[in-house]
Structures are given as C-alpha cells and as structure tokens.
mmCIF file with all atom_site columns, C-alpha atoms in Angstrom:
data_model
loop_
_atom_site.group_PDB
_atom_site.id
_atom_site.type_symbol
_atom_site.label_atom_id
_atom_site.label_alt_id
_atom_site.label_comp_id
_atom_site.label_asym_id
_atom_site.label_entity_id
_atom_site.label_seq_id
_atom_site.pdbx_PDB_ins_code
_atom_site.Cartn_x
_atom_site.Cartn_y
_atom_site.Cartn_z
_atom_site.occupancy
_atom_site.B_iso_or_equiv
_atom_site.pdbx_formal_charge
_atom_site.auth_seq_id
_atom_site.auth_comp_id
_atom_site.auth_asym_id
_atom_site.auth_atom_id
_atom_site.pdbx_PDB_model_num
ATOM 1   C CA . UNK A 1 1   ? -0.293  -29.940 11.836 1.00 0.00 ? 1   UNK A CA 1
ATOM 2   C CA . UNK A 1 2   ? 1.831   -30.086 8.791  1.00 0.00 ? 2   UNK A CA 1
ATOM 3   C CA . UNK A 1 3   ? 5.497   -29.884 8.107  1.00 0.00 ? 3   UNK A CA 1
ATOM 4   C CA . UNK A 1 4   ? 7.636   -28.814 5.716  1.00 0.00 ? 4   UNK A CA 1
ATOM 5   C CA . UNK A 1 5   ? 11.213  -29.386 4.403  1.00 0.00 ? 5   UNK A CA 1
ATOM 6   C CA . UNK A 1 6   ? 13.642  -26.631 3.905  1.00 0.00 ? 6   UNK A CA 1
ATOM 7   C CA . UNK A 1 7   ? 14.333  -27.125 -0.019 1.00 0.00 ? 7   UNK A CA 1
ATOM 8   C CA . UNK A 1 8   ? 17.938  -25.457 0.907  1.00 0.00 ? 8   UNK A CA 1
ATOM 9   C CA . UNK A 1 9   ? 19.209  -27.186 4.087  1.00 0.00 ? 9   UNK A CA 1
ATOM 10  C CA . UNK A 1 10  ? 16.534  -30.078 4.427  1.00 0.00 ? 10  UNK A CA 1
ATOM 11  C CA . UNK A 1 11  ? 15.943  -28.605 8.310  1.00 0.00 ? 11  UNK A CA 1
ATOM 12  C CA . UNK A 1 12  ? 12.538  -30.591 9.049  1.00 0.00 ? 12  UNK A CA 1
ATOM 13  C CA . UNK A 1 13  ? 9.974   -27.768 9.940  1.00 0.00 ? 13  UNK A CA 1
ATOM 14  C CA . UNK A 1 14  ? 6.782   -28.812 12.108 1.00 0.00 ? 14  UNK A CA 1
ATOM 15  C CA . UNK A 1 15  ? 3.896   -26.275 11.726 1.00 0.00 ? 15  UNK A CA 1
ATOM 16  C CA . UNK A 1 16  ? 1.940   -24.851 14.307 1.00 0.00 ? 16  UNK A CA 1
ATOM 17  C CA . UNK A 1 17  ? -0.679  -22.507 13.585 1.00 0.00 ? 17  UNK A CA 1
ATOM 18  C CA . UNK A 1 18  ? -3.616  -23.083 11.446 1.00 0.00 ? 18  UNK A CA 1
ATOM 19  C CA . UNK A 1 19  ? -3.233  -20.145 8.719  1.00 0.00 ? 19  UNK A CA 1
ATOM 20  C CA . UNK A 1 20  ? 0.146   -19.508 7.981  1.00 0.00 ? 20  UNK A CA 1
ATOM 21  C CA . UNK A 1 21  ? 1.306   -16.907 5.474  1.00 0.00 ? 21  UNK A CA 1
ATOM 22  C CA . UNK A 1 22  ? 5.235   -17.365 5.860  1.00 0.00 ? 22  UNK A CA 1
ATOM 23  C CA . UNK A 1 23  ? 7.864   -19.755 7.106  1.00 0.00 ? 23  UNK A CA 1
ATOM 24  C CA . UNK A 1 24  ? 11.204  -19.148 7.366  1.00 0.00 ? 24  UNK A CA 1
ATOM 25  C CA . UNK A 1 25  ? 13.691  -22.000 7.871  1.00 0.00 ? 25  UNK A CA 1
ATOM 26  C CA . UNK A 1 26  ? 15.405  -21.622 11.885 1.00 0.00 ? 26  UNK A CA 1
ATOM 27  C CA . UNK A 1 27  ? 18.547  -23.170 10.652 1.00 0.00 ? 27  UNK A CA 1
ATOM 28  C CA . UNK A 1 28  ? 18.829  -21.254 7.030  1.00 0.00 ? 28  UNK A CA 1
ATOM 29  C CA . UNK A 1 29  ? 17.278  -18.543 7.157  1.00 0.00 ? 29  UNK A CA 1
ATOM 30  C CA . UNK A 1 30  ? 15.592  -19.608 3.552  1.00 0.00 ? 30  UNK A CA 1
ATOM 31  C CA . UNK A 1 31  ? 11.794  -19.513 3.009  1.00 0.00 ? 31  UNK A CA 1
ATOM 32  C CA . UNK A 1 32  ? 10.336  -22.846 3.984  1.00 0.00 ? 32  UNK A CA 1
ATOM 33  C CA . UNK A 1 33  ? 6.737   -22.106 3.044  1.00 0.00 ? 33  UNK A CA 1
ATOM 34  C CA . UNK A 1 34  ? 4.625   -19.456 1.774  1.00 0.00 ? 34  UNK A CA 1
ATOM 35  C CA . UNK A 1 35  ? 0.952   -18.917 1.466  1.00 0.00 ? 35  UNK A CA 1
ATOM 36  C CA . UNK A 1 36  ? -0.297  -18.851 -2.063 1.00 0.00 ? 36  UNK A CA 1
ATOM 37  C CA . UNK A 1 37  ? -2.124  -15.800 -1.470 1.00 0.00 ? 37  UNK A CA 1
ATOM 38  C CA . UNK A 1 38  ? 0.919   -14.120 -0.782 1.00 0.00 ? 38  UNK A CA 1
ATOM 39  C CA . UNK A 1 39  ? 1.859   -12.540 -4.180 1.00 0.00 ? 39  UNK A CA 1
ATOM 40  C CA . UNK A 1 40  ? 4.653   -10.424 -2.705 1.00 0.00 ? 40  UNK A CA 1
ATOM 41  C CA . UNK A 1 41  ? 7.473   -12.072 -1.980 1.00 0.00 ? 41  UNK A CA 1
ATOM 42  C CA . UNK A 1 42  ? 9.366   -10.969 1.218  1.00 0.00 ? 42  UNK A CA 1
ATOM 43  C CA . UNK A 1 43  ? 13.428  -10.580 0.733  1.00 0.00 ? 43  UNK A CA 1
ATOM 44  C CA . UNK A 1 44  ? 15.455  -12.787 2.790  1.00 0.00 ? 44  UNK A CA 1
ATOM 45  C CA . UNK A 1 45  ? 17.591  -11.201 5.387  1.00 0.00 ? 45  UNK A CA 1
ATOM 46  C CA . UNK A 1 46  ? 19.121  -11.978 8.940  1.00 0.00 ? 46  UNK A CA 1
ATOM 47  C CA . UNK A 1 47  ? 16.876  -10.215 11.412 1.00 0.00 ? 47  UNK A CA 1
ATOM 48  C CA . UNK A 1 48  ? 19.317  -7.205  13.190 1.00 0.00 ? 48  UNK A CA 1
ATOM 49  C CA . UNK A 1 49  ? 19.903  -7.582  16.543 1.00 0.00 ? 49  UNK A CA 1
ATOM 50  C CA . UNK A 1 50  ? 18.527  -5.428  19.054 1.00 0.00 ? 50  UNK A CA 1
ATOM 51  C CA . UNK A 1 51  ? 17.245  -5.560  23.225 1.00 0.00 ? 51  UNK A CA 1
ATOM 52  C CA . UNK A 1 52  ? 14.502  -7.541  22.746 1.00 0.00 ? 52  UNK A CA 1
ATOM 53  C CA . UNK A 1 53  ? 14.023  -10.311 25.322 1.00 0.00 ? 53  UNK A CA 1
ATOM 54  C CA . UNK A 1 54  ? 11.177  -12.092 23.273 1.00 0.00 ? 54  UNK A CA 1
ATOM 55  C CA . UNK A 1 55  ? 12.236  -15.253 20.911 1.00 0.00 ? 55  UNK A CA 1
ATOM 56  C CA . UNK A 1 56  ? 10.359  -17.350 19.261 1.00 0.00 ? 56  UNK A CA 1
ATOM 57  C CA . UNK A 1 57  ? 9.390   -20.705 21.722 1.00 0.00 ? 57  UNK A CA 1
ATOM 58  C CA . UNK A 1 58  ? 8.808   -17.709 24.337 1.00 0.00 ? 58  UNK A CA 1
ATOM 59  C CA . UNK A 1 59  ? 5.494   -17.620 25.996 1.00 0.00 ? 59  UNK A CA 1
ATOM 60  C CA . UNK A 1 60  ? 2.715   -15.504 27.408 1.00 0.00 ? 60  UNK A CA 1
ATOM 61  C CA . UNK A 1 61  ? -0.569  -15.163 29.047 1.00 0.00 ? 61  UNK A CA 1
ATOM 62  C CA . UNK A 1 62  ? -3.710  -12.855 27.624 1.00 0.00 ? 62  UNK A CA 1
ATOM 63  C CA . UNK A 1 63  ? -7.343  -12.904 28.994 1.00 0.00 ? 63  UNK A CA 1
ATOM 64  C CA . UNK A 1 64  ? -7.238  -16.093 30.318 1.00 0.00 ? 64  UNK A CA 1
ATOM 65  C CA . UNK A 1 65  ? -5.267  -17.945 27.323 1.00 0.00 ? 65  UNK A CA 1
ATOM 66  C CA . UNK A 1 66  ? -2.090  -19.291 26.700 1.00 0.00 ? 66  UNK A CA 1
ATOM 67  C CA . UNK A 1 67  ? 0.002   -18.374 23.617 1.00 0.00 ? 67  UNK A CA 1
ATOM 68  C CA . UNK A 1 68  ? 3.458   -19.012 22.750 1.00 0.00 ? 68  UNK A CA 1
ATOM 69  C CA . UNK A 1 69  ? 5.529   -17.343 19.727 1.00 0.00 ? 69  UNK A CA 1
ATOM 70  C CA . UNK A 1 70  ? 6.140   -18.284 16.342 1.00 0.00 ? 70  UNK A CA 1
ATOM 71  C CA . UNK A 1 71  ? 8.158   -16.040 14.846 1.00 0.00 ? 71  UNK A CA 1
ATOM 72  C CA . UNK A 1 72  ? 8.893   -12.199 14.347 1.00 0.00 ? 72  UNK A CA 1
ATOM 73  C CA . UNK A 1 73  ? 8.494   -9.551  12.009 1.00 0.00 ? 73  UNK A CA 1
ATOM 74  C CA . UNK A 1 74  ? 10.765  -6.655  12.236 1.00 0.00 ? 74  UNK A CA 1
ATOM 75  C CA . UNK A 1 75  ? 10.212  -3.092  11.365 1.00 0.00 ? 75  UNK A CA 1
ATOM 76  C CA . UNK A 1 76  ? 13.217  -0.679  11.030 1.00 0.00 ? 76  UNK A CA 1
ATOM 77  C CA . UNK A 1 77  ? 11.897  2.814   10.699 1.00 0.00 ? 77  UNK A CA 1
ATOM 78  C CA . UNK A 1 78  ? 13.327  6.515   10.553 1.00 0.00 ? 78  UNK A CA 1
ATOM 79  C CA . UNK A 1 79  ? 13.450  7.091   14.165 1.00 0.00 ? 79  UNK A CA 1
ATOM 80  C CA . UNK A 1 80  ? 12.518  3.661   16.127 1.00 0.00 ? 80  UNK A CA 1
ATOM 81  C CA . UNK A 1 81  ? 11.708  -0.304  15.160 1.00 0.00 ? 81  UNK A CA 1
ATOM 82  C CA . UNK A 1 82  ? 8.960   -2.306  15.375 1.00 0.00 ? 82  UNK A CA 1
ATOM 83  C CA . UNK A 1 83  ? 8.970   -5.900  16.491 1.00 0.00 ? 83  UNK A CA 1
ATOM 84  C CA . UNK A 1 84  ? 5.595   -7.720  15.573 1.00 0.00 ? 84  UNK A CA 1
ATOM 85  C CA . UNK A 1 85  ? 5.882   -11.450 17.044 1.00 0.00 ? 85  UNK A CA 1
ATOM 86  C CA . UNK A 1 86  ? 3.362   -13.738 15.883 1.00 0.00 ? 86  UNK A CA 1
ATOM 87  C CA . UNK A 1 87  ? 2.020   -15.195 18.907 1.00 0.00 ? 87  UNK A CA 1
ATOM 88  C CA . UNK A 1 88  ? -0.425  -18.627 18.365 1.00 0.00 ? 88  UNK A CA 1
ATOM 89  C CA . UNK A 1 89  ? -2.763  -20.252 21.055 1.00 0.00 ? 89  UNK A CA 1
ATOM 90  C CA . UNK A 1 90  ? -3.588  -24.724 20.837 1.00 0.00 ? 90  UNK A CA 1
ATOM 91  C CA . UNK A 1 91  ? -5.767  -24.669 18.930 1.00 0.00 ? 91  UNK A CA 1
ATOM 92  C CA . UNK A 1 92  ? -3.872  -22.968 15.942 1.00 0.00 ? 92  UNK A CA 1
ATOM 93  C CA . UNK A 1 93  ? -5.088  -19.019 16.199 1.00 0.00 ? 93  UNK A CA 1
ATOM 94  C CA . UNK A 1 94  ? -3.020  -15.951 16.365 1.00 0.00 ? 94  UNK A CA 1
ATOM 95  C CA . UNK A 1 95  ? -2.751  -12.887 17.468 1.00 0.00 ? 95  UNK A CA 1
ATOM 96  C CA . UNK A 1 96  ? 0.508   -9.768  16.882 1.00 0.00 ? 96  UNK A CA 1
ATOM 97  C CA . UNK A 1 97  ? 2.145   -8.778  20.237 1.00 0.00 ? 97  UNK A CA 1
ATOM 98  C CA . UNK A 1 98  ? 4.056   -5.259  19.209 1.00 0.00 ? 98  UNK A CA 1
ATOM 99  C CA . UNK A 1 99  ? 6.683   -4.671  20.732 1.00 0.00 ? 99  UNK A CA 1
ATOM 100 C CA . UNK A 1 100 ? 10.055  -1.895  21.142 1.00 0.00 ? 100 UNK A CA 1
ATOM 101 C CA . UNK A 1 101 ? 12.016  -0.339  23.763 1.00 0.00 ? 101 UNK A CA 1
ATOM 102 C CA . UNK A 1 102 ? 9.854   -2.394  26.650 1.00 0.00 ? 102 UNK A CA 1
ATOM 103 C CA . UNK A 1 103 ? 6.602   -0.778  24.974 1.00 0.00 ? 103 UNK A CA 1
ATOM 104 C CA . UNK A 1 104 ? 4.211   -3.334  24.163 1.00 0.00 ? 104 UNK A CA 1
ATOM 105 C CA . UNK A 1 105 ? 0.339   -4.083  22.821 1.00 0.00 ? 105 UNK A CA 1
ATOM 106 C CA . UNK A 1 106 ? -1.346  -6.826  21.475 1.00 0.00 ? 106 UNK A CA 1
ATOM 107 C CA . UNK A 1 107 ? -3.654  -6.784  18.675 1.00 0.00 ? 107 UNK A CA 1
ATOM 108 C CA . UNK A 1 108 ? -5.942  -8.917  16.928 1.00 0.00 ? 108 UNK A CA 1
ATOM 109 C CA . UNK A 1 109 ? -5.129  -11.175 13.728 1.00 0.00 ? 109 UNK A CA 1
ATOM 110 C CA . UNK A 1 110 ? -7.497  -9.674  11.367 1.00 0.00 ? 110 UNK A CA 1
ATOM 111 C CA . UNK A 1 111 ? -6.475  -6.699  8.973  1.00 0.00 ? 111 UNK A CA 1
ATOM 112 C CA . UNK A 1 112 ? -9.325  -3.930  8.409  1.00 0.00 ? 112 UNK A CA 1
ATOM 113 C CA . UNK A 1 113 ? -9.425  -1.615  5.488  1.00 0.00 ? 113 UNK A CA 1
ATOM 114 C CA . UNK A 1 114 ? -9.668  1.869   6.294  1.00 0.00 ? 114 UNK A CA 1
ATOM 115 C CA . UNK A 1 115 ? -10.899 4.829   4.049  1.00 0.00 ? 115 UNK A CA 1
ATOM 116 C CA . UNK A 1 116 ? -7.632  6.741   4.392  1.00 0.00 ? 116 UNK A CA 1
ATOM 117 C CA . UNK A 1 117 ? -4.136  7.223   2.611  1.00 0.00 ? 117 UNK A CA 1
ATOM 118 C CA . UNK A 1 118 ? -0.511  8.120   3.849  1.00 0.00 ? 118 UNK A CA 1
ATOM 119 C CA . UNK A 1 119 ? -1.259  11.529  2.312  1.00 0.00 ? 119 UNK A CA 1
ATOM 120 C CA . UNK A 1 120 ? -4.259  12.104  4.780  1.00 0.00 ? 120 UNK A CA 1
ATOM 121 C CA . UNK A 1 121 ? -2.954  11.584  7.910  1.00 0.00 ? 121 UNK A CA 1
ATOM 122 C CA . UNK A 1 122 ? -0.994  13.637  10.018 1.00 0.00 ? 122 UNK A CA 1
ATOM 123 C CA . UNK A 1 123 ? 0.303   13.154  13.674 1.00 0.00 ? 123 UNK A CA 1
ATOM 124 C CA . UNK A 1 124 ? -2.416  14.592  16.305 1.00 0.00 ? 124 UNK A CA 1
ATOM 125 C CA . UNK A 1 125 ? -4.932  13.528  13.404 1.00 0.00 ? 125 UNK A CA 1
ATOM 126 C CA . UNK A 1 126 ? -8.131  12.301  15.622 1.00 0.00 ? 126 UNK A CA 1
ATOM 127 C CA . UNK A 1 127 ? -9.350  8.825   13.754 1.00 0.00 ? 127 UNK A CA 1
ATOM 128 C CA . UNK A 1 128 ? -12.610 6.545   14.088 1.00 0.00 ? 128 UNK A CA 1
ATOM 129 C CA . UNK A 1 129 ? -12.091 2.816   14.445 1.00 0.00 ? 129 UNK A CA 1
ATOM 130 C CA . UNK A 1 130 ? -15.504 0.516   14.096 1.00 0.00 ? 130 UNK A CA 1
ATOM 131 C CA . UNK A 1 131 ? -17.871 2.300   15.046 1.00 0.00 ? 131 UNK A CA 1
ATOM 132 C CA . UNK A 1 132 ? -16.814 4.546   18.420 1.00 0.00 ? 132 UNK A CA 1
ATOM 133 C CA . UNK A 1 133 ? -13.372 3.819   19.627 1.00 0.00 ? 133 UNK A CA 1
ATOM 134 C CA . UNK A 1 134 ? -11.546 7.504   18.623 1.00 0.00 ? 134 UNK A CA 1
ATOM 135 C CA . UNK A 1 135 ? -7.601  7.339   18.702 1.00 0.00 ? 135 UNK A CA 1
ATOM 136 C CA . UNK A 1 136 ? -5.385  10.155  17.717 1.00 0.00 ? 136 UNK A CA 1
ATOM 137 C CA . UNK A 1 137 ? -2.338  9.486   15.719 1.00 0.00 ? 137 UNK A CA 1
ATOM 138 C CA . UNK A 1 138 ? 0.718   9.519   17.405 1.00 0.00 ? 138 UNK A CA 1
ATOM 139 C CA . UNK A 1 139 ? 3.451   9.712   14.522 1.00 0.00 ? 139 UNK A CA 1
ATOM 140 C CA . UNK A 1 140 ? 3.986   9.007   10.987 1.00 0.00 ? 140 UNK A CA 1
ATOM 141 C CA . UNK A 1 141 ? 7.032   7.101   9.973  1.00 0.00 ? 141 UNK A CA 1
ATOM 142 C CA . UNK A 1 142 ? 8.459   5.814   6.738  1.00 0.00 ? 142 UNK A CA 1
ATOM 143 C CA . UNK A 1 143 ? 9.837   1.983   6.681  1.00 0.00 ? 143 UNK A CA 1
ATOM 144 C CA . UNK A 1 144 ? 13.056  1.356   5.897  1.00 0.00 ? 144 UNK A CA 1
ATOM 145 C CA . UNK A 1 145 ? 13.840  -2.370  6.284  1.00 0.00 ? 145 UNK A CA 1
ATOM 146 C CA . UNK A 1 146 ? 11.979  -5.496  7.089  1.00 0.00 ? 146 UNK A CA 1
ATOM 147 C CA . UNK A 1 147 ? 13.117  -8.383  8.201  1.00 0.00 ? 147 UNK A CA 1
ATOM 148 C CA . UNK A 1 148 ? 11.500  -12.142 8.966  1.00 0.00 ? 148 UNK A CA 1
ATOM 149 C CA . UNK A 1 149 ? 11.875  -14.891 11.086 1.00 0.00 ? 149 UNK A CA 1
ATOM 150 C CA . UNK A 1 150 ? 9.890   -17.967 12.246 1.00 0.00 ? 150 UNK A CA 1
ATOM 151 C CA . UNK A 1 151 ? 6.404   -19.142 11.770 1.00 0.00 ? 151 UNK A CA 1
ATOM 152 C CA . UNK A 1 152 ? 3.813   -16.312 10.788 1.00 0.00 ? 152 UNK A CA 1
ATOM 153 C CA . UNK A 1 153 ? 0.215   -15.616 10.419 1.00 0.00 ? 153 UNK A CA 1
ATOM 154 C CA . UNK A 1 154 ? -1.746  -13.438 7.757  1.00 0.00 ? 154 UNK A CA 1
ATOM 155 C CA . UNK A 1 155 ? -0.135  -10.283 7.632  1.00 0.00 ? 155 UNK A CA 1
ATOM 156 C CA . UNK A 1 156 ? -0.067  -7.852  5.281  1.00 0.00 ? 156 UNK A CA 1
ATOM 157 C CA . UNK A 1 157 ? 3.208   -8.006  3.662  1.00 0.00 ? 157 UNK A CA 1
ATOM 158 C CA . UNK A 1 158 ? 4.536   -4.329  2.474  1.00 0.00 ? 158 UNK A CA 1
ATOM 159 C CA . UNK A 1 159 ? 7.603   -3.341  0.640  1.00 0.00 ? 159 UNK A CA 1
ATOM 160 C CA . UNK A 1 160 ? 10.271  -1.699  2.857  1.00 0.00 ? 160 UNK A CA 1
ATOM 161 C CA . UNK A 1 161 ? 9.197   1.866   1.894  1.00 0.00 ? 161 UNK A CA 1
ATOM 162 C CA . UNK A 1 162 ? 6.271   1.961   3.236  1.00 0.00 ? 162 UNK A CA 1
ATOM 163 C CA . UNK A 1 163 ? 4.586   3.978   5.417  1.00 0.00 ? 163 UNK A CA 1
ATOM 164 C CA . UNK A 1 164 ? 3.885   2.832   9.619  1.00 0.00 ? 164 UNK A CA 1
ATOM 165 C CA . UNK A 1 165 ? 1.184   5.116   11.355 1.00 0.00 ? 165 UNK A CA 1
ATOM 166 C CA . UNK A 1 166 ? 0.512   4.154   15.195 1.00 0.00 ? 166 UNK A CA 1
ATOM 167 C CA . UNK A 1 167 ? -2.662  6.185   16.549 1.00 0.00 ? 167 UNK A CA 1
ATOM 168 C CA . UNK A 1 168 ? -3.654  5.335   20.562 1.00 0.00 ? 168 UNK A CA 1
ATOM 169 C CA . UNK A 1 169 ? -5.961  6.929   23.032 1.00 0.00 ? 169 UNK A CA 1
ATOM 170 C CA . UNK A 1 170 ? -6.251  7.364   26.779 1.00 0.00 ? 170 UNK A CA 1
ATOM 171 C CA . UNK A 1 171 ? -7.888  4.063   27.486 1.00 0.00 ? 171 UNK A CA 1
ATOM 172 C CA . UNK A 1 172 ? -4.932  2.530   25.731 1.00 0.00 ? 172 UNK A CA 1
ATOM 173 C CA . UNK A 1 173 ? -6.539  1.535   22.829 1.00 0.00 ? 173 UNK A CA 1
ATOM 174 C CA . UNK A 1 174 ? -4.098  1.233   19.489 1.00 0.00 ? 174 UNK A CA 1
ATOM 175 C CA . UNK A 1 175 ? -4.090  0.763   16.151 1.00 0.00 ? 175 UNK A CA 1
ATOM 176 C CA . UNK A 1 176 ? -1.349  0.883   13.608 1.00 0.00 ? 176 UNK A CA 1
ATOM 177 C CA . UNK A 1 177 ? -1.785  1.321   10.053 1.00 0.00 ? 177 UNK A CA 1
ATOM 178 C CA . UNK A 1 178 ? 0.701   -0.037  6.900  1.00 0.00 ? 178 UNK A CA 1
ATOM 179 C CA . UNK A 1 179 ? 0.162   1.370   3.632  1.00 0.00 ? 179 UNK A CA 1
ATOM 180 C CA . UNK A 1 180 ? -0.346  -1.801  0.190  1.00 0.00 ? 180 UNK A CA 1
ATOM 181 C CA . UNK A 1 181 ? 1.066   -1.214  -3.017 1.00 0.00 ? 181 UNK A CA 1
ATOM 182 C CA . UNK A 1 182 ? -2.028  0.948   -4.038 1.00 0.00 ? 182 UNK A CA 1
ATOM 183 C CA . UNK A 1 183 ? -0.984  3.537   -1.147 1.00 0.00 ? 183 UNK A CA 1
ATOM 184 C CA . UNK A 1 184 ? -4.486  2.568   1.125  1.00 0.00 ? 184 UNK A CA 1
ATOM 185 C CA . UNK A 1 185 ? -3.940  1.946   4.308  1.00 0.00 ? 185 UNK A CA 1
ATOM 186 C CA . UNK A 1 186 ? -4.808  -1.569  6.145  1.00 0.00 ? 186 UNK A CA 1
ATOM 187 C CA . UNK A 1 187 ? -4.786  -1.567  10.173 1.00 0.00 ? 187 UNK A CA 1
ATOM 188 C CA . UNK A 1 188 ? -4.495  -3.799  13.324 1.00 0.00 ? 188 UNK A CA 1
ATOM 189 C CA . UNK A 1 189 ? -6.629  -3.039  16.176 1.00 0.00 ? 189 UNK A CA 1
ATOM 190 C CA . UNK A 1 190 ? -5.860  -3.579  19.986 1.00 0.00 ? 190 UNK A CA 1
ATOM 191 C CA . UNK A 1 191 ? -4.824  -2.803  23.138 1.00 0.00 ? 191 UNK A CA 1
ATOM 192 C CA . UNK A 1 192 ? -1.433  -1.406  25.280 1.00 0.00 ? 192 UNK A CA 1
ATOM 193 C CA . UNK A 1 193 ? -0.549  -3.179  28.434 1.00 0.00 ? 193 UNK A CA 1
ATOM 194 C CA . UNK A 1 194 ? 2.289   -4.227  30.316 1.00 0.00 ? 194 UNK A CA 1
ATOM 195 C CA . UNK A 1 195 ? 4.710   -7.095  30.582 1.00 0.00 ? 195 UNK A CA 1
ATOM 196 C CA . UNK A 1 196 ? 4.522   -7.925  34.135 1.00 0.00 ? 196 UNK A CA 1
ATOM 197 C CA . UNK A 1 197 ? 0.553   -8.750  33.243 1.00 0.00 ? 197 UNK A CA 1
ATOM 198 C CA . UNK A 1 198 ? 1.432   -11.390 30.264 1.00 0.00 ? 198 UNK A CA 1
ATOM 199 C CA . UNK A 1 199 ? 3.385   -13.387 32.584 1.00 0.00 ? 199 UNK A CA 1
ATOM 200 C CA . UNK A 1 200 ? 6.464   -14.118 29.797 1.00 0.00 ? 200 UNK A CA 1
ATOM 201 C CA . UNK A 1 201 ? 7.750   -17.739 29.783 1.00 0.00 ? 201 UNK A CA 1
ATOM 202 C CA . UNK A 1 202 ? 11.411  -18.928 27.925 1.00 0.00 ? 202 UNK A CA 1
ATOM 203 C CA . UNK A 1 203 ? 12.664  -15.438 27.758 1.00 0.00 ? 203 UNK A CA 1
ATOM 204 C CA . UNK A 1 204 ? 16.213  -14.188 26.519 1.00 0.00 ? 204 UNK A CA 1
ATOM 205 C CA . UNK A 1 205 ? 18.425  -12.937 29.835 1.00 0.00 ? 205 UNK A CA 1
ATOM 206 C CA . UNK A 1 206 ? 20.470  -10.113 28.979 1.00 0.00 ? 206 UNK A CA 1
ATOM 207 C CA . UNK A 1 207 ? 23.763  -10.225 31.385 1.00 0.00 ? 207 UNK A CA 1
ATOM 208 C CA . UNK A 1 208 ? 25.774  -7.660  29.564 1.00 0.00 ? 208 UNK A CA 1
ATOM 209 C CA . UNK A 1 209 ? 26.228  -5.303  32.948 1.00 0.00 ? 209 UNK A CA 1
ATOM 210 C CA . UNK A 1 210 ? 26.959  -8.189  35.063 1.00 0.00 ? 210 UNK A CA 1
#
C-alpha cells in the first residue's frame, strides 16, 4: 500500500485500503490525501466527543471475515448522531459499520441511486430496494455538522445541511439515504445486528462510574 506525508506536520501516513476517498492526518487533524474524484471538499474539524467505544485500529468479525477500522465519519443531526466507521478487510475492501447509542448495522461499500428526493419521503413511507426487499422509513432528519477522521472509503460526501433518511424492516434489513447537491438521494444498503455477534477487538473502556 501507499503512504502519504502530512504536507502540515510531516506525520508519515501508511495506507490501508485499496480505494480511498479521504485521509485525514492522526496527529493534525489536516487532510493528508484526497481522491481526485472528490470535488467537494470536506471542512476540517475535531470530531466531538461522544460514548462511542469504537476507534479507529478497533476490530471486528462479519460472516466469516476479519475487518479492522480506518477511520470515522460523524453525523450530528437534529435529534441524534450518526457514526459511520469505515471498516477494511486484507485484502484492501470496505464496508460502513453505523453506529449510535449501542445501535448498530453494517452496510455495504457501494452507493445506489434511488428515484426519490427529500421532498418525497416521509417517515412510515413504505420503500423498494433492488428488486423485493420493502423497508419503511423510520425518520427524516436534517444534518447539521460533519466531522472526519482517519482513513476512508468512497462515500458520498454531502454538505452539512443535508438531509439523513434511515428506512428498516422486520427482518432487520436497513438502508439510509443522503441527499447530493442536486437534492437526489444516494443510499447504503444492509443489515442490523448486534455487538456481542462482531466480536469487537482494541476497544475504548469507559471507567467514568468506577
């Protein structure tokens, strides 16, 4: 893999996954590298602290593989937040682990365009995904801040205002949508489950109440 040199602290930054999109310096906090095809460029800003006990080095276990975490993209909405961790395998793949207030899903890497806008949708709004999976949308929130950190994979970089849909269904299928500077709406496809099955490696221990 390649690496890269901070151009503002000279921190020495060894890649690790195949397609990355954005890399933000560990030591810094300055962008390191970013994807040419990447024509909006993300504001810099320390990522606000919250319970999380993910980090980037952390690892995990899904279907049978072994991923660790790159890096983090934070969501600060209305009412909740949104931590997206960037989660690669060995041989240089990704996929987004979601995750807030001990919630979590992981979805695949690739982005899908739907046929819907913000305007559309509405929560209990009953949506297709492919060709059969139906999942009804569970809110509607507007973005308010995001914030970066680590190594990260294609993702559809929006401006801070934009709009976060989640939809699930019964069978704990998931999607959430993000709305591009046209107002169309892009989404990530997966699945809920639970952190006792993804066998987490290197994570934070709160001792606050101790």
């Amino acid at each position: 893999m390649m690496s890269y040199t901070c151009t503002n602290c000279n921190n020495l930054i060894h890649r690790k996954l195949t397609h990355s999109y954005l890399i933000v310096c560990s030591r810094c906090g300055s962008i390191a590298f970013q994807h040419e095809k990447l024509t909006y460029k993300p504001a810099v800003a320390p990522v606000p602290s919250d319970w999380s006990f993910l980090q980037p080095g952390a690892g995990f276990e899904y279907n049978g593989e072994n991923y660790f975490i790159s890096g983090r993209i934070r969501l600060q909405l209305c009412n909740d937040y949104k931590n997206f961790w960037c989660a690669g395998t060995d041989s240089g793949s990704h996929v987004w682990l979601m995750e807030s207030f001990m919630s979590v899903a992981v979805f695949n890497a690739a982005w899908t365009s739907s046929n819907k806008n913000r305007s559309e949708l509405s929560v209990e709004d009953t949506l297709t995904i492919g060709d059969s999976v139906k999942v009804k949308v569970e809110y509607v929130e507007r973005c308010t801040s995001v914030t970066y950190e680590g190594e990260l994979g294609e993702w559809k970089f929006s401006r801070p205002d934009s709009a976060f849909v989640q939809a699930s269904n019964n069978d704990r299928y998931t999607a959430v949508f993000m709305e591009n500077s046209q107002g169309q709406l892009l989404y990530l496809f997966g699945i809920k489950t639970d952190f006792e099955k993804l066998k987490l490696k290197n994570m934070i221990v709160w001792d606050e109440w101790k």
